[in-house]
Amino acid sequence: MPAGPYFSPKIETMERSDLDALIDERVRYTVQYAADHSSFYRHWFEKNRINPKEIRIHEDLLSLPLIAGKTIREHQPPVTPEFEFLSTDWSNVFSIQETSGTSGTPKGFFLTWDDWKRYAEKYARSFVSQGFTRKDRIVVCASYGMNVGANTMTIAAQRIGMGIIPMGKCSFDSRILKSYRPTAIVGSVFKLLRLLRRLRTEGVKPEDIAIDKLVAGGESFAEESRKYLAEQWDCPVFNTYGSTEGTMCGECTQLNGLHVPEDIVHLDVYDPRLESFVPDGECGRAVLTTLLPVGGRSGMLLLNYDTEDTTVVLSRETCGCGRTHMRIYNPQREAETAWIFSNSMNRVDIEAAVFQPENMAHLTGEYEAFIYDGEAENEVILRISVECLDLERCDRRLVEDSVVSRFLKNKPGLTHEYHEGNLKILLNFTDPGGLELYRLKGRPKRLIDRREMV
Ligand SMILES: [Zn+2]
């Protein structure tokens, strides 16, 4: 078994039984801390007739109700006079953060310096598991705003002793890569692809720069697009999944799922259609619970928080990297899932179809998809727009066949509707810059459902 390196060796390689005992101890402390320090949880336990002292082990969390993003918004101004999730005195709050607010008023988050240290610990473990050392210099393209991502990485870098270049976005001058010779970049898959295209246009050669790792985060992606990105940059691409709510999971060099830092955040998987938690190996929404070390303090805690991101617990066995913490499948956003003929499809399913190797001689990888009502009753149209490197020379027949067959490959229900003529899949080809998403502000939406009645 390879031994590390690890950021916190003792905890990252702890035997399962010891790890479970530690988790249970933290569950008891955290639940009591929530009841003692937050008016929301005090009322929540009362209303649900739960005695916090009866929550003894992590399995007991499964009997508690779920908390959603909506719950937080309903217990903060302007709905209530106070921030009811706040779980410490204002004087202990080091920073106030907010989620992006794509679905209503942004949720307020309160972090003490101890919270920041725990957030940074999670990222530091993730970076070290990806081979980062104090010799690395990393360009952070995530934005230094109200969400915690970029700042957390920066504190994590300090703890590892590595250098940081806080660009905040991916549209930086290529001079940064040539002059300072950073060894890694954190950004989204598409921003990293665009950056490379720009470097090539500017005539920057591989030997002019020193990048040997990429960290992709901020959105889910298909394995196919990761593979393409890794080939193009000629270096490994590691996934991280983080949020202001406190999930920070990362892939190690084994690239076989994201490690959940189980001593700091507890994760269960819940299927809203079954209204129940599901066993390992089954797909559902990631539900997280903050875990505090005994004696720890926190500005805001989440118990059984529904992230609305779907995942699968892949394994609780020791990983090839020697870490014992469980691994999960790359989470997907449920907001990016649409239902057609009672079959679910996620944006990532389209991405996987677009990034088939044979297509990439013709395409940039940029895409967007729309779902429309058809002319006939019970007809649905899926229109996928792809961007060609050169519209004139693009082999449209090849790309269309490849995209359609890969998209339908793992969707027997949709394949049936497609052959019955109820599902029509149309491919639309554009020049670089021709997609609708370039004209919209904010995070690009690549799957848009435009049906009247869904
Ligand atoms: Zn591992």
mmCIF file of N, CA and C and ligand atoms in Angstrom, residues 129 251-257 259 319-323 327, ligand 1:
data_model
loop_
_atom_site.group_PDB
_atom_site.id
_atom_site.type_symbol
_atom_site.label_atom_id
_atom_site.label_comp_id
_atom_site.label_asym_id
_atom_site.label_seq_id
_atom_site.Cartn_x
_atom_site.Cartn_y
_atom_site.Cartn_z
ATOM 1 N N SER A 129 -3.283 15.052 -1.592
ATOM 2 C CA SER A 129 -3.652 13.756 -2.188
ATOM 3 C C SER A 129 -3.479 13.789 -3.709
ATOM 4 N N GLU A 251 -10.452 14.367 -5.458
ATOM 5 C CA GLU A 251 -9.912 13.134 -6.010
ATOM 6 C C GLU A 251 -8.433 13.045 -5.694
ATOM 7 N N CYS A 252 -7.985 11.840 -5.362
ATOM 8 C CA CYS A 252 -6.554 11.623 -5.153
ATOM 9 C C CYS A 252 -5.949 11.163 -6.485
ATOM 10 N N THR A 253 -4.657 10.870 -6.467
ATOM 11 C CA THR A 253 -3.974 10.483 -7.705
ATOM 12 C C THR A 253 -4.501 9.171 -8.293
ATOM 13 N N GLN A 254 -5.258 8.403 -7.510
ATOM 14 C CA GLN A 254 -5.831 7.155 -8.030
ATOM 15 C C GLN A 254 -6.997 7.421 -8.997
ATOM 16 N N LEU A 255 -7.561 8.623 -8.942
ATOM 17 C CA LEU A 255 -8.683 9.015 -9.816
ATOM 18 C C LEU A 255 -9.815 7.981 -9.801
ATOM 19 N N ASN A 256 -10.189 7.538 -8.616
ATOM 20 C CA ASN A 256 -11.309 6.584 -8.551
ATOM 21 C C ASN A 256 -12.358 7.033 -7.542
ATOM 22 N N GLY A 257 -12.795 8.265 -7.673
ATOM 23 C CA GLY A 257 -13.811 8.818 -6.779
ATOM 24 C C GLY A 257 -13.228 9.907 -5.907
ATOM 25 N N HIS A 259 -12.594 11.632 -2.318
ATOM 26 C CA HIS A 259 -12.564 11.325 -0.890
ATOM 27 C C HIS A 259 -13.385 12.364 -0.119
ATOM 28 N N CYS A 319 -8.484 3.098 0.014
ATOM 29 C CA CYS A 319 -8.158 3.448 -1.374
ATOM 30 C C CYS A 319 -6.722 3.018 -1.680
ATOM 31 N N GLY A 320 -6.403 2.912 -2.947
ATOM 32 C CA GLY A 320 -5.038 2.606 -3.363
ATOM 33 C C GLY A 320 -4.024 3.623 -2.843
ATOM 34 N N CYS A 321 -4.493 4.825 -2.484
ATOM 35 C CA CYS A 321 -3.593 5.866 -1.959
ATOM 36 C C CYS A 321 -3.348 5.675 -0.468
ATOM 37 N N GLY A 322 -4.036 4.700 0.138
ATOM 38 C CA GLY A 322 -3.865 4.442 1.564
ATOM 39 C C GLY A 322 -4.868 5.166 2.448
ATOM 40 N N ARG A 323 -5.661 6.068 1.858
ATOM 41 C CA ARG A 323 -6.664 6.786 2.659
ATOM 42 C C ARG A 323 -7.867 5.880 2.912
ATOM 43 N N ARG A 327 -15.172 7.199 -0.653
ATOM 44 C CA ARG A 327 -15.101 7.862 -1.951
ATOM 45 C C ARG A 327 -16.479 7.916 -2.581
HETATM 46 ZN ZN ZN B 1 -7.380 7.765 -2.640
#
